[in-house]
């Protein structure tokens, strides 16, 4: 089993998959093998299984585990990767019970609710919250920002390798320019201390370090929101200062939501939803919003029109007219 999982890791790294995707795929392969045990209770090797066993596992997730549509799709992707990229035994057509993803409208905060929420965030968390709402960033995209991605002169933020591995440019809120400059002064001091202690090399994407020796020590390549502690890269064993943990931001935002008395189920992604909806209500066109959000399809962006419609059309409830 351990040898198989190591082959999965190697195949993931060869294809430049993210570390999180690598961990996810390894987890699903392990789950799949343990689900299909032989008479002695030993997990079966995937080479001894094929479409029938994959179908049984994925249908089990849908029928008995009642997982979300995205969870079943994630498991399917992991197993397709296993048989195609690792075992070189591509699967034929699968007969699956697919979990249907229900059409849900995004949770959106009002402008006063956003203001109350951000008011209760402190320090770096307040800056991150401001970027999630003010630039429409995903939490992962915000935390992966490098210093060089913040263009103060042109007032734009470059999001590198976002969802779908695409780069894009989004808004740089003027209100954050001053606080971000002060924040980056502290980040620079931290970087100089790392260099003095024999560290300070940022992890660079793919083979960039080989092409540009010394770039890893440059301040521009450091994460804009660095972790408080250095850590060892699980893939290379090198010690870097990675970016801040997403869970710390999520916990801080949860506390802020409770302190602000907001009863909606608000998460970090809710600030991105609110960014999109508020821009539509201000009259921004869908195509421009699509570019700012980095959506591949316009249909994905159009969901925000369903949230903003009642306000932008100025439709009054008949009950309000009756009362008048």
PDB file of C-alpha atoms in Angstrom:
ATOM      1  CA  UNK A   1       0.000   0.000   0.000  1.00  0.00           C
ATOM      2  CA  UNK A   2       2.721   2.476   0.951  1.00  0.00           C
ATOM      3  CA  UNK A   3       4.549   1.835  -2.329  1.00  0.00           C
ATOM      4  CA  UNK A   4       1.369   2.467  -4.334  1.00  0.00           C
ATOM      5  CA  UNK A   5       0.691   5.723  -2.504  1.00  0.00           C
ATOM      6  CA  UNK A   6       4.258   6.849  -3.136  1.00  0.00           C
ATOM      7  CA  UNK A   7       3.707   6.256  -6.855  1.00  0.00           C
ATOM      8  CA  UNK A   8       0.574   8.424  -6.653  1.00  0.00           C
ATOM      9  CA  UNK A   9       2.609  11.205  -5.031  1.00  0.00           C
ATOM     10  CA  UNK A  10       5.329  10.968  -7.663  1.00  0.00           C
ATOM     11  CA  UNK A  11       2.801  11.092 -10.516  1.00  0.00           C
ATOM     12  CA  UNK A  12       1.121  14.138  -8.932  1.00  0.00           C
ATOM     13  CA  UNK A  13       4.438  15.982  -8.617  1.00  0.00           C
ATOM     14  CA  UNK A  14       5.433  15.088 -12.160  1.00  0.00           C
ATOM     15  CA  UNK A  15       2.251  16.812 -13.364  1.00  0.00           C
ATOM     16  CA  UNK A  16       2.773  19.821 -11.062  1.00  0.00           C
ATOM     17  CA  UNK A  17      -0.408  19.216  -9.077  1.00  0.00           C
ATOM     18  CA  UNK A  18      -0.712  21.224  -5.891  1.00  0.00           C
ATOM     19  CA  UNK A  19       0.262  19.646  -2.586  1.00  0.00           C
ATOM     20  CA  UNK A  20      -3.347  19.777  -1.408  1.00  0.00           C
ATOM     21  CA  UNK A  21      -4.511  17.930  -4.529  1.00  0.00           C
ATOM     22  CA  UNK A  22      -1.763  15.364  -4.004  1.00  0.00           C
ATOM     23  CA  UNK A  23      -2.901  14.758  -0.417  1.00  0.00           C
ATOM     24  CA  UNK A  24      -6.532  14.516  -1.508  1.00  0.00           C
ATOM     25  CA  UNK A  25      -5.786  11.962  -4.229  1.00  0.00           C
ATOM     26  CA  UNK A  26      -3.672   9.853  -1.862  1.00  0.00           C
ATOM     27  CA  UNK A  27      -6.516   9.873   0.674  1.00  0.00           C
ATOM     28  CA  UNK A  28      -9.115   8.706  -1.856  1.00  0.00           C
ATOM     29  CA  UNK A  29      -6.853   5.947  -3.211  1.00  0.00           C
ATOM     30  CA  UNK A  30      -6.290   4.680   0.325  1.00  0.00           C
ATOM     31  CA  UNK A  31     -10.047   4.820   1.024  1.00  0.00           C
ATOM     32  CA  UNK A  32     -10.805   2.941  -2.212  1.00  0.00           C
ATOM     33  CA  UNK A  33      -8.360   0.131  -1.421  1.00  0.00           C
ATOM     34  CA  UNK A  34      -9.633  -0.256   2.145  1.00  0.00           C
ATOM     35  CA  UNK A  35     -13.228  -0.315   0.913  1.00  0.00           C
ATOM     36  CA  UNK A  36     -12.437  -3.376  -1.224  1.00  0.00           C
ATOM     37  CA  UNK A  37     -10.821  -5.931   1.093  1.00  0.00           C
ATOM     38  CA  UNK A  38     -10.133  -9.573   0.353  1.00  0.00           C
ATOM     39  CA  UNK A  39     -11.356 -12.532   2.439  1.00  0.00           C
ATOM     40  CA  UNK A  40      -8.517 -12.011   4.923  1.00  0.00           C
ATOM     41  CA  UNK A  41      -9.435  -8.362   5.378  1.00  0.00           C
ATOM     42  CA  UNK A  42      -6.387  -7.088   3.475  1.00  0.00           C
ATOM     43  CA  UNK A  43      -6.909  -4.046   1.205  1.00  0.00           C
ATOM     44  CA  UNK A  44      -6.849  -5.060  -2.464  1.00  0.00           C
ATOM     45  CA  UNK A  45      -4.418  -3.573  -4.936  1.00  0.00           C
ATOM     46  CA  UNK A  46      -6.109  -1.457  -7.646  1.00  0.00           C
ATOM     47  CA  UNK A  47      -4.482  -3.615 -10.348  1.00  0.00           C
ATOM     48  CA  UNK A  48      -6.745  -6.464  -9.250  1.00  0.00           C
ATOM     49  CA  UNK A  49      -9.813  -4.244  -9.678  1.00  0.00           C
ATOM     50  CA  UNK A  50     -11.418  -2.373 -12.549  1.00  0.00           C
ATOM     51  CA  UNK A  51     -14.596  -0.509 -13.549  1.00  0.00           C
ATOM     52  CA  UNK A  52     -16.949  -2.659 -11.449  1.00  0.00           C
ATOM     53  CA  UNK A  53     -15.083  -1.936  -8.213  1.00  0.00           C
ATOM     54  CA  UNK A  54     -14.770   1.767  -9.013  1.00  0.00           C
ATOM     55  CA  UNK A  55     -18.510   1.960  -9.721  1.00  0.00           C
ATOM     56  CA  UNK A  56     -19.309   0.125  -6.473  1.00  0.00           C
ATOM     57  CA  UNK A  57     -17.176   2.532  -4.445  1.00  0.00           C
ATOM     58  CA  UNK A  58     -18.540   5.706  -6.034  1.00  0.00           C
ATOM     59  CA  UNK A  59     -22.133   4.478  -5.813  1.00  0.00           C
ATOM     60  CA  UNK A  60     -21.530   3.637  -2.156  1.00  0.00           C
ATOM     61  CA  UNK A  61     -20.474   7.244  -1.577  1.00  0.00           C
ATOM     62  CA  UNK A  62     -23.660   8.474  -3.249  1.00  0.00           C
ATOM     63  CA  UNK A  63     -26.187   6.016  -1.823  1.00  0.00           C
ATOM     64  CA  UNK A  64     -24.905   5.144   1.648  1.00  0.00           C
ATOM     65  CA  UNK A  65     -22.595   7.962   2.611  1.00  0.00           C
ATOM     66  CA  UNK A  66     -24.869  10.610   1.049  1.00  0.00           C
ATOM     67  CA  UNK A  67     -21.870  12.758   0.126  1.00  0.00           C
ATOM     68  CA  UNK A  68     -22.070  16.086  -1.682  1.00  0.00           C
ATOM     69  CA  UNK A  69     -21.793  16.190  -5.467  1.00  0.00           C
ATOM     70  CA  UNK A  70     -18.369  17.825  -5.252  1.00  0.00           C
ATOM     71  CA  UNK A  71     -17.119  15.067  -2.941  1.00  0.00           C
ATOM     72  CA  UNK A  72     -18.137  12.303  -5.331  1.00  0.00           C
ATOM     73  CA  UNK A  73     -16.575  14.189  -8.243  1.00  0.00           C
ATOM     74  CA  UNK A  74     -13.370  14.588  -6.265  1.00  0.00           C
ATOM     75  CA  UNK A  75     -13.237  10.843  -5.560  1.00  0.00           C
ATOM     76  CA  UNK A  76     -13.895  10.088  -9.238  1.00  0.00           C
ATOM     77  CA  UNK A  77     -11.072  12.412 -10.315  1.00  0.00           C
ATOM     78  CA  UNK A  78      -8.676  10.724  -7.895  1.00  0.00           C
ATOM     79  CA  UNK A  79      -9.487   7.237  -9.190  1.00  0.00           C
ATOM     80  CA  UNK A  80      -9.316   8.283 -12.841  1.00  0.00           C
ATOM     81  CA  UNK A  81      -5.896   9.764 -12.075  1.00  0.00           C
ATOM     82  CA  UNK A  82      -4.841   6.533 -10.344  1.00  0.00           C
ATOM     83  CA  UNK A  83      -5.749   4.260 -13.230  1.00  0.00           C
ATOM     84  CA  UNK A  84      -4.622   6.610 -15.992  1.00  0.00           C
ATOM     85  CA  UNK A  85      -1.496   8.360 -14.688  1.00  0.00           C
ATOM     86  CA  UNK A  86      -0.211   5.832 -12.139  1.00  0.00           C
ATOM     87  CA  UNK A  87      -1.237   2.347 -13.329  1.00  0.00           C
ATOM     88  CA  UNK A  88      -1.544   3.116 -17.070  1.00  0.00           C
ATOM     89  CA  UNK A  89      -4.835   1.187 -17.095  1.00  0.00           C
ATOM     90  CA  UNK A  90      -7.423   3.769 -18.222  1.00  0.00           C
ATOM     91  CA  UNK A  91     -10.984   3.015 -17.194  1.00  0.00           C
ATOM     92  CA  UNK A  92     -13.807   2.556 -19.671  1.00  0.00           C
ATOM     93  CA  UNK A  93     -17.252   4.116 -19.282  1.00  0.00           C
ATOM     94  CA  UNK A  94     -18.568   4.012 -15.727  1.00  0.00           C
ATOM     95  CA  UNK A  95     -22.203   3.469 -14.762  1.00  0.00           C
ATOM     96  CA  UNK A  96     -22.582   5.788 -11.784  1.00  0.00           C
ATOM     97  CA  UNK A  97     -25.335   7.132  -9.594  1.00  0.00           C
ATOM     98  CA  UNK A  98     -24.290  10.774  -9.786  1.00  0.00           C
ATOM     99  CA  UNK A  99     -25.053  13.033  -6.871  1.00  0.00           C
ATOM    100  CA  UNK A 100     -26.940  16.067  -8.147  1.00  0.00           C
ATOM    101  CA  UNK A 101     -25.667  19.424  -7.042  1.00  0.00           C
ATOM    102  CA  UNK A 102     -28.645  21.484  -5.864  1.00  0.00           C
ATOM    103  CA  UNK A 103     -28.964  24.986  -7.244  1.00  0.00           C
ATOM    104  CA  UNK A 104     -28.308  27.253  -4.277  1.00  0.00           C
ATOM    105  CA  UNK A 105     -28.058  31.013  -4.235  1.00  0.00           C
ATOM    106  CA  UNK A 106     -24.892  32.391  -2.631  1.00  0.00           C
ATOM    107  CA  UNK A 107     -25.102  33.967   0.808  1.00  0.00           C
ATOM    108  CA  UNK A 108     -24.502  37.707   0.448  1.00  0.00           C
ATOM    109  CA  UNK A 109     -23.935  40.279   3.181  1.00  0.00           C
ATOM    110  CA  UNK A 110     -25.305  43.799   3.020  1.00  0.00           C
ATOM    111  CA  UNK A 111     -22.810  46.673   2.966  1.00  0.00           C
ATOM    112  CA  UNK A 112     -23.468  47.523   6.654  1.00  0.00           C
ATOM    113  CA  UNK A 113     -22.926  43.849   7.541  1.00  0.00           C
ATOM    114  CA  UNK A 114     -19.620  43.793   5.654  1.00  0.00           C
ATOM    115  CA  UNK A 115     -18.522  46.967   7.444  1.00  0.00           C
ATOM    116  CA  UNK A 116     -19.462  45.510  10.833  1.00  0.00           C
ATOM    117  CA  UNK A 117     -17.615  42.288  10.057  1.00  0.00           C
ATOM    118  CA  UNK A 118     -14.403  43.954   8.901  1.00  0.00           C
ATOM    119  CA  UNK A 119     -14.520  46.295  11.888  1.00  0.00           C
ATOM    120  CA  UNK A 120     -14.173  43.283  14.195  1.00  0.00           C
ATOM    121  CA  UNK A 121     -11.164  41.791  12.409  1.00  0.00           C
ATOM    122  CA  UNK A 122      -7.716  42.751  13.669  1.00  0.00           C
ATOM    123  CA  UNK A 123      -4.220  43.007  12.209  1.00  0.00           C
ATOM    124  CA  UNK A 124      -3.422  40.844   9.198  1.00  0.00           C
ATOM    125  CA  UNK A 125      -6.867  39.276   9.375  1.00  0.00           C
ATOM    126  CA  UNK A 126      -8.427  42.660   8.724  1.00  0.00           C
ATOM    127  CA  UNK A 127      -6.208  43.203   5.686  1.00  0.00           C
ATOM    128  CA  UNK A 128      -7.045  39.748   4.355  1.00  0.00           C
ATOM    129  CA  UNK A 129     -10.759  40.297   4.930  1.00  0.00           C
ATOM    130  CA  UNK A 130     -10.493  43.636   3.135  1.00  0.00           C
ATOM    131  CA  UNK A 131      -8.898  41.948   0.118  1.00  0.00           C
ATOM    132  CA  UNK A 132     -11.485  39.164   0.026  1.00  0.00           C
ATOM    133  CA  UNK A 133     -14.245  41.766  -0.168  1.00  0.00           C
ATOM    134  CA  UNK A 134     -12.444  44.651  -1.865  1.00  0.00           C
ATOM    135  CA  UNK A 135     -10.743  42.590  -4.589  1.00  0.00           C
ATOM    136  CA  UNK A 136     -13.052  39.578  -4.765  1.00  0.00           C
ATOM    137  CA  UNK A 137     -10.250  37.126  -3.973  1.00  0.00           C
ATOM    138  CA  UNK A 138     -10.651  33.533  -2.900  1.00  0.00           C
ATOM    139  CA  UNK A 139      -8.967  32.841   0.439  1.00  0.00           C
ATOM    140  CA  UNK A 140      -6.376  30.553  -1.168  1.00  0.00           C
ATOM    141  CA  UNK A 141      -5.593  33.135  -3.842  1.00  0.00           C
ATOM    142  CA  UNK A 142      -5.219  35.873  -1.259  1.00  0.00           C
ATOM    143  CA  UNK A 143      -2.834  33.881   0.935  1.00  0.00           C
ATOM    144  CA  UNK A 144      -0.716  32.864  -2.066  1.00  0.00           C
ATOM    145  CA  UNK A 145      -0.112  36.492  -3.075  1.00  0.00           C
ATOM    146  CA  UNK A 146       3.566  37.400  -3.358  1.00  0.00           C
ATOM    147  CA  UNK A 147       4.830  40.897  -2.553  1.00  0.00           C
ATOM    148  CA  UNK A 148       5.435  41.568  -6.271  1.00  0.00           C
ATOM    149  CA  UNK A 149       1.777  40.785  -7.078  1.00  0.00           C
ATOM    150  CA  UNK A 150       0.626  43.943  -5.275  1.00  0.00           C
ATOM    151  CA  UNK A 151       1.037  46.775  -7.782  1.00  0.00           C
ATOM    152  CA  UNK A 152       0.672  49.997  -5.796  1.00  0.00           C
ATOM    153  CA  UNK A 153       1.420  52.273  -8.756  1.00  0.00           C
ATOM    154  CA  UNK A 154      -1.124  50.823 -11.189  1.00  0.00           C
ATOM    155  CA  UNK A 155      -3.559  49.966  -8.381  1.00  0.00           C
ATOM    156  CA  UNK A 156      -4.060  46.366  -9.413  1.00  0.00           C
ATOM    157  CA  UNK A 157      -3.518  42.918  -7.930  1.00  0.00           C
ATOM    158  CA  UNK A 158      -2.209  40.062 -10.056  1.00  0.00           C
ATOM    159  CA  UNK A 159      -3.603  36.665  -9.076  1.00  0.00           C
ATOM    160  CA  UNK A 160      -1.166  33.983 -10.259  1.00  0.00           C
ATOM    161  CA  UNK A 161      -2.220  30.419 -11.052  1.00  0.00           C
ATOM    162  CA  UNK A 162      -5.756  30.880  -9.772  1.00  0.00           C
ATOM    163  CA  UNK A 163      -8.539  28.377 -10.218  1.00  0.00           C
ATOM    164  CA  UNK A 164      -7.995  26.611 -13.534  1.00  0.00           C
ATOM    165  CA  UNK A 165      -4.299  27.596 -13.349  1.00  0.00           C
ATOM    166  CA  UNK A 166      -5.044  30.973 -14.916  1.00  0.00           C
ATOM    167  CA  UNK A 167      -3.543  34.364 -14.107  1.00  0.00           C
ATOM    168  CA  UNK A 168      -5.806  37.382 -13.843  1.00  0.00           C
ATOM    169  CA  UNK A 169      -5.824  41.009 -12.696  1.00  0.00           C
ATOM    170  CA  UNK A 170      -8.311  42.364 -10.194  1.00  0.00           C
ATOM    171  CA  UNK A 171      -9.019  45.545  -8.241  1.00  0.00           C
ATOM    172  CA  UNK A 172      -6.635  47.056  -5.694  1.00  0.00           C
ATOM    173  CA  UNK A 173      -8.763  48.868  -3.079  1.00  0.00           C
ATOM    174  CA  UNK A 174      -7.406  52.368  -2.452  1.00  0.00           C
ATOM    175  CA  UNK A 175      -8.482  52.076   1.182  1.00  0.00           C
ATOM    176  CA  UNK A 176      -5.923  49.289   1.719  1.00  0.00           C
ATOM    177  CA  UNK A 177      -2.929  50.965   0.058  1.00  0.00           C
ATOM    178  CA  UNK A 178      -1.657  52.643   3.229  1.00  0.00           C
ATOM    179  CA  UNK A 179      -2.234  49.703   5.612  1.00  0.00           C
ATOM    180  CA  UNK A 180      -0.661  47.293   3.108  1.00  0.00           C
ATOM    181  CA  UNK A 181       2.490  49.443   2.783  1.00  0.00           C
ATOM    182  CA  UNK A 182       2.888  49.422   6.566  1.00  0.00           C
ATOM    183  CA  UNK A 183       2.251  45.677   6.649  1.00  0.00           C
ATOM    184  CA  UNK A 184       4.864  45.001   3.956  1.00  0.00           C
ATOM    185  CA  UNK A 185       7.432  46.990   5.938  1.00  0.00           C
ATOM    186  CA  UNK A 186       7.002  44.423   8.726  1.00  0.00           C
ATOM    187  CA  UNK A 187       7.209  41.578   6.196  1.00  0.00           C
ATOM    188  CA  UNK A 188      10.466  43.048   4.842  1.00  0.00           C
ATOM    189  CA  UNK A 189      11.964  43.218   8.341  1.00  0.00           C
ATOM    190  CA  UNK A 190      10.950  39.586   8.927  1.00  0.00           C
ATOM    191  CA  UNK A 191      12.569  38.578   5.628  1.00  0.00           C
ATOM    192  CA  UNK A 192      15.827  40.349   6.520  1.00  0.00           C
ATOM    193  CA  UNK A 193      15.868  38.491   9.838  1.00  0.00           C
ATOM    194  CA  UNK A 194      15.380  35.169   8.017  1.00  0.00           C
ATOM    195  CA  UNK A 195      18.259  35.982   5.673  1.00  0.00           C
ATOM    196  CA  UNK A 196      20.522  36.869   8.595  1.00  0.00           C
ATOM    197  CA  UNK A 197      19.728  33.484  10.167  1.00  0.00           C
ATOM    198  CA  UNK A 198      20.598  31.586   6.976  1.00  0.00           C
ATOM    199  CA  UNK A 199      17.064  31.152   5.624  1.00  0.00           C
ATOM    200  CA  UNK A 200      14.803  33.484   3.607  1.00  0.00           C
ATOM    201  CA  UNK A 201      14.364  31.438   0.430  1.00  0.00           C
ATOM    202  CA  UNK A 202      10.760  31.366  -0.777  1.00  0.00           C
ATOM    203  CA  UNK A 203       9.381  28.309  -2.504  1.00  0.00           C
ATOM    204  CA  UNK A 204       9.174  29.161  -6.212  1.00  0.00           C
ATOM    205  CA  UNK A 205       6.792  27.682  -8.778  1.00  0.00           C
ATOM    206  CA  UNK A 206       8.013  24.725 -10.860  1.00  0.00           C
ATOM    207  CA  UNK A 207      11.525  25.182 -12.340  1.00  0.00           C
ATOM    208  CA  UNK A 208      11.723  28.957 -11.857  1.00  0.00           C
ATOM    209  CA  UNK A 209      14.471  28.616  -9.232  1.00  0.00           C
ATOM    210  CA  UNK A 210      16.693  26.764 -11.716  1.00  0.00           C
ATOM    211  CA  UNK A 211      16.146  29.392 -14.405  1.00  0.00           C
ATOM    212  CA  UNK A 212      16.689  32.347 -12.070  1.00  0.00           C
ATOM    213  CA  UNK A 213      19.166  31.498  -9.290  1.00  0.00           C
ATOM    214  CA  UNK A 214      18.839  33.820  -6.354  1.00  0.00           C
ATOM    215  CA  UNK A 215      15.230  34.779  -7.086  1.00  0.00           C
ATOM    216  CA  UNK A 216      14.026  32.798  -4.074  1.00  0.00           C
ATOM    217  CA  UNK A 217      15.864  35.195  -1.737  1.00  0.00           C
ATOM    218  CA  UNK A 218      14.403  38.332  -3.321  1.00  0.00           C
ATOM    219  CA  UNK A 219      11.810  40.216  -1.300  1.00  0.00           C
ATOM    220  CA  UNK A 220       9.359  40.379  -4.212  1.00  0.00           C
ATOM    221  CA  UNK A 221       8.971  36.586  -4.186  1.00  0.00           C
ATOM    222  CA  UNK A 222       8.110  36.383  -0.489  1.00  0.00           C
ATOM    223  CA  UNK A 223       4.500  35.741   0.517  1.00  0.00           C
ATOM    224  CA  UNK A 224       2.601  38.933   1.353  1.00  0.00           C
ATOM    225  CA  UNK A 225       1.051  37.198   4.369  1.00  0.00           C
ATOM    226  CA  UNK A 226       3.831  34.983   5.732  1.00  0.00           C
ATOM    227  CA  UNK A 227       3.446  32.394   8.444  1.00  0.00           C
ATOM    228  CA  UNK A 228       4.678  33.294  11.918  1.00  0.00           C
ATOM    229  CA  UNK A 229       7.030  30.275  11.838  1.00  0.00           C
ATOM    230  CA  UNK A 230       9.276  28.640   9.288  1.00  0.00           C
ATOM    231  CA  UNK A 231       8.421  25.081   8.256  1.00  0.00           C
ATOM    232  CA  UNK A 232       9.856  22.187   6.273  1.00  0.00           C
ATOM    233  CA  UNK A 233       8.521  21.563   2.783  1.00  0.00           C
ATOM    234  CA  UNK A 234       7.058  18.011   2.875  1.00  0.00           C
ATOM    235  CA  UNK A 235       8.126  17.441  -0.746  1.00  0.00           C
ATOM    236  CA  UNK A 236      11.704  18.742  -0.750  1.00  0.00           C
ATOM    237  CA  UNK A 237      12.656  18.881   2.918  1.00  0.00           C
ATOM    238  CA  UNK A 238      13.801  22.503   2.532  1.00  0.00           C
ATOM    239  CA  UNK A 239      12.888  25.032   5.206  1.00  0.00           C
ATOM    240  CA  UNK A 240      10.812  27.982   4.000  1.00  0.00           C
ATOM    241  CA  UNK A 241       8.495  30.572   5.470  1.00  0.00           C
ATOM    242  CA  UNK A 242       5.183  29.562   3.930  1.00  0.00           C
ATOM    243  CA  UNK A 243       2.075  31.725   3.841  1.00  0.00           C
ATOM    244  CA  UNK A 244      -0.355  32.062   6.732  1.00  0.00           C
ATOM    245  CA  UNK A 245      -2.647  29.096   7.420  1.00  0.00           C
ATOM    246  CA  UNK A 246      -6.179  29.351   5.930  1.00  0.00           C
ATOM    247  CA  UNK A 247      -7.664  27.879   9.123  1.00  0.00           C
ATOM    248  CA  UNK A 248      -6.395  30.801  11.236  1.00  0.00           C
ATOM    249  CA  UNK A 249      -8.206  33.264   8.947  1.00  0.00           C
ATOM    250  CA  UNK A 250     -11.373  31.149   8.936  1.00  0.00           C
ATOM    251  CA  UNK A 251     -11.422  31.033  12.743  1.00  0.00           C
ATOM    252  CA  UNK A 252     -10.885  34.790  13.011  1.00  0.00           C
ATOM    253  CA  UNK A 253     -13.703  35.477  10.551  1.00  0.00           C
ATOM    254  CA  UNK A 254     -16.060  33.141  12.390  1.00  0.00           C
ATOM    255  CA  UNK A 255     -15.421  35.027  15.625  1.00  0.00           C
ATOM    256  CA  UNK A 256     -15.969  38.346  13.846  1.00  0.00           C
ATOM    257  CA  UNK A 257     -19.287  37.160  12.377  1.00  0.00           C
ATOM    258  CA  UNK A 258     -20.513  36.184  15.854  1.00  0.00           C
ATOM    259  CA  UNK A 259     -19.279  39.444  17.404  1.00  0.00           C
ATOM    260  CA  UNK A 260     -21.053  41.460  14.698  1.00  0.00           C
ATOM    261  CA  UNK A 261     -24.320  39.654  15.410  1.00  0.00           C
ATOM    262  CA  UNK A 262     -24.662  38.436  11.811  1.00  0.00           C
ATOM    263  CA  UNK A 263     -27.099  35.533  11.668  1.00  0.00           C
ATOM    264  CA  UNK A 264     -26.292  34.504   8.096  1.00  0.00           C
ATOM    265  CA  UNK A 265     -23.937  31.580   7.479  1.00  0.00           C
ATOM    266  CA  UNK A 266     -21.019  33.789   6.471  1.00  0.00           C
ATOM    267  CA  UNK A 267     -17.609  32.382   5.518  1.00  0.00           C
ATOM    268  CA  UNK A 268     -14.516  33.804   3.836  1.00  0.00           C
ATOM    269  CA  UNK A 269     -16.092  33.044   0.459  1.00  0.00           C
ATOM    270  CA  UNK A 270     -19.166  35.077   1.448  1.00  0.00           C
ATOM    271  CA  UNK A 271     -17.022  38.217   1.161  1.00  0.00           C
ATOM    272  CA  UNK A 272     -16.220  37.281  -2.452  1.00  0.00           C
ATOM    273  CA  UNK A 273     -19.932  36.706  -3.124  1.00  0.00           C
ATOM    274  CA  UNK A 274     -20.688  40.103  -1.603  1.00  0.00           C
ATOM    275  CA  UNK A 275     -17.990  41.761  -3.739  1.00  0.00           C
ATOM    276  CA  UNK A 276     -19.610  40.423  -6.913  1.00  0.00           C
ATOM    277  CA  UNK A 277     -23.183  41.247  -5.905  1.00  0.00           C
ATOM    278  CA  UNK A 278     -22.403  44.778  -4.761  1.00  0.00           C
ATOM    279  CA  UNK A 279     -20.548  45.534  -8.006  1.00  0.00           C
ATOM    280  CA  UNK A 280     -23.545  44.338 -10.021  1.00  0.00           C
ATOM    281  CA  UNK A 281     -25.808  46.554  -7.945  1.00  0.00           C
ATOM    282  CA  UNK A 282     -23.488  49.471  -8.756  1.00  0.00           C
ATOM    283  CA  UNK A 283     -24.067  48.810 -12.472  1.00  0.00           C
ATOM    284  CA  UNK A 284     -20.943  46.838 -13.440  1.00  0.00           C
ATOM    285  CA  UNK A 285     -21.442  44.690 -16.549  1.00  0.00           C
ATOM    286  CA  UNK A 286     -21.274  40.902 -16.331  1.00  0.00           C
ATOM    287  CA  UNK A 287     -18.311  40.496 -18.683  1.00  0.00           C
ATOM    288  CA  UNK A 288     -16.080  42.752 -16.607  1.00  0.00           C
ATOM    289  CA  UNK A 289     -17.200  41.020 -13.424  1.00  0.00           C
ATOM    290  CA  UNK A 290     -16.401  37.665 -15.011  1.00  0.00           C
ATOM    291  CA  UNK A 291     -12.836  38.867 -15.675  1.00  0.00           C
ATOM    292  CA  UNK A 292     -12.399  40.177 -12.133  1.00  0.00           C
ATOM    293  CA  UNK A 293     -13.637  36.923 -10.599  1.00  0.00           C
ATOM    294  CA  UNK A 294     -11.684  34.704 -12.979  1.00  0.00           C
ATOM    295  CA  UNK A 295     -14.678  32.624 -14.044  1.00  0.00           C
ATOM    296  CA  UNK A 296     -14.169  30.466 -17.134  1.00  0.00           C
ATOM    297  CA  UNK A 297     -17.873  30.599 -18.024  1.00  0.00           C
ATOM    298  CA  UNK A 298     -20.244  33.563 -17.966  1.00  0.00           C
ATOM    299  CA  UNK A 299     -22.974  31.269 -16.613  1.00  0.00           C
ATOM    300  CA  UNK A 300     -21.008  30.972 -13.363  1.00  0.00           C
ATOM    301  CA  UNK A 301     -21.014  34.755 -12.970  1.00  0.00           C
ATOM    302  CA  UNK A 302     -24.718  35.045 -13.803  1.00  0.00           C
ATOM    303  CA  UNK A 303     -25.743  33.411 -10.517  1.00  0.00           C
ATOM    304  CA  UNK A 304     -25.074  36.761  -8.832  1.00  0.00           C
ATOM    305  CA  UNK A 305     -27.765  38.409 -10.938  1.00  0.00           C
ATOM    306  CA  UNK A 306     -30.354  36.308  -9.097  1.00  0.00           C
ATOM    307  CA  UNK A 307     -29.211  37.793  -5.787  1.00  0.00           C
ATOM    308  CA  UNK A 308     -28.940  41.367  -7.027  1.00  0.00           C
ATOM    309  CA  UNK A 309     -32.041  41.474  -9.262  1.00  0.00           C
ATOM    310  CA  UNK A 310     -34.691  42.516  -6.743  1.00  0.00           C
ATOM    311  CA  UNK A 311     -32.651  45.515  -5.652  1.00  0.00           C
ATOM    312  CA  UNK A 312     -31.307  46.661  -9.019  1.00  0.00           C
ATOM    313  CA  UNK A 313     -34.728  46.520 -10.714  1.00  0.00           C
ATOM    314  CA  UNK A 314     -36.253  48.624  -7.982  1.00  0.00           C
ATOM    315  CA  UNK A 315     -39.222  46.244  -7.645  1.00  0.00           C
ATOM    316  CA  UNK A 316     -41.480  47.025  -4.702  1.00  0.00           C
ATOM    317  CA  UNK A 317     -43.401  44.333  -2.858  1.00  0.00           C
ATOM    318  CA  UNK A 318     -47.205  44.554  -3.368  1.00  0.00           C
ATOM    319  CA  UNK A 319     -47.562  44.493   0.423  1.00  0.00           C
ATOM    320  CA  UNK A 320     -45.556  47.718   0.646  1.00  0.00           C
ATOM    321  CA  UNK A 321     -47.783  49.371  -1.947  1.00  0.00           C
ATOM    322  CA  UNK A 322     -50.881  48.212  -0.056  1.00  0.00           C
ATOM    323  CA  UNK A 323     -49.520  49.731   3.165  1.00  0.00           C
ATOM    324  CA  UNK A 324     -48.796  52.999   1.366  1.00  0.00           C
TER     325      UNK A 324
END
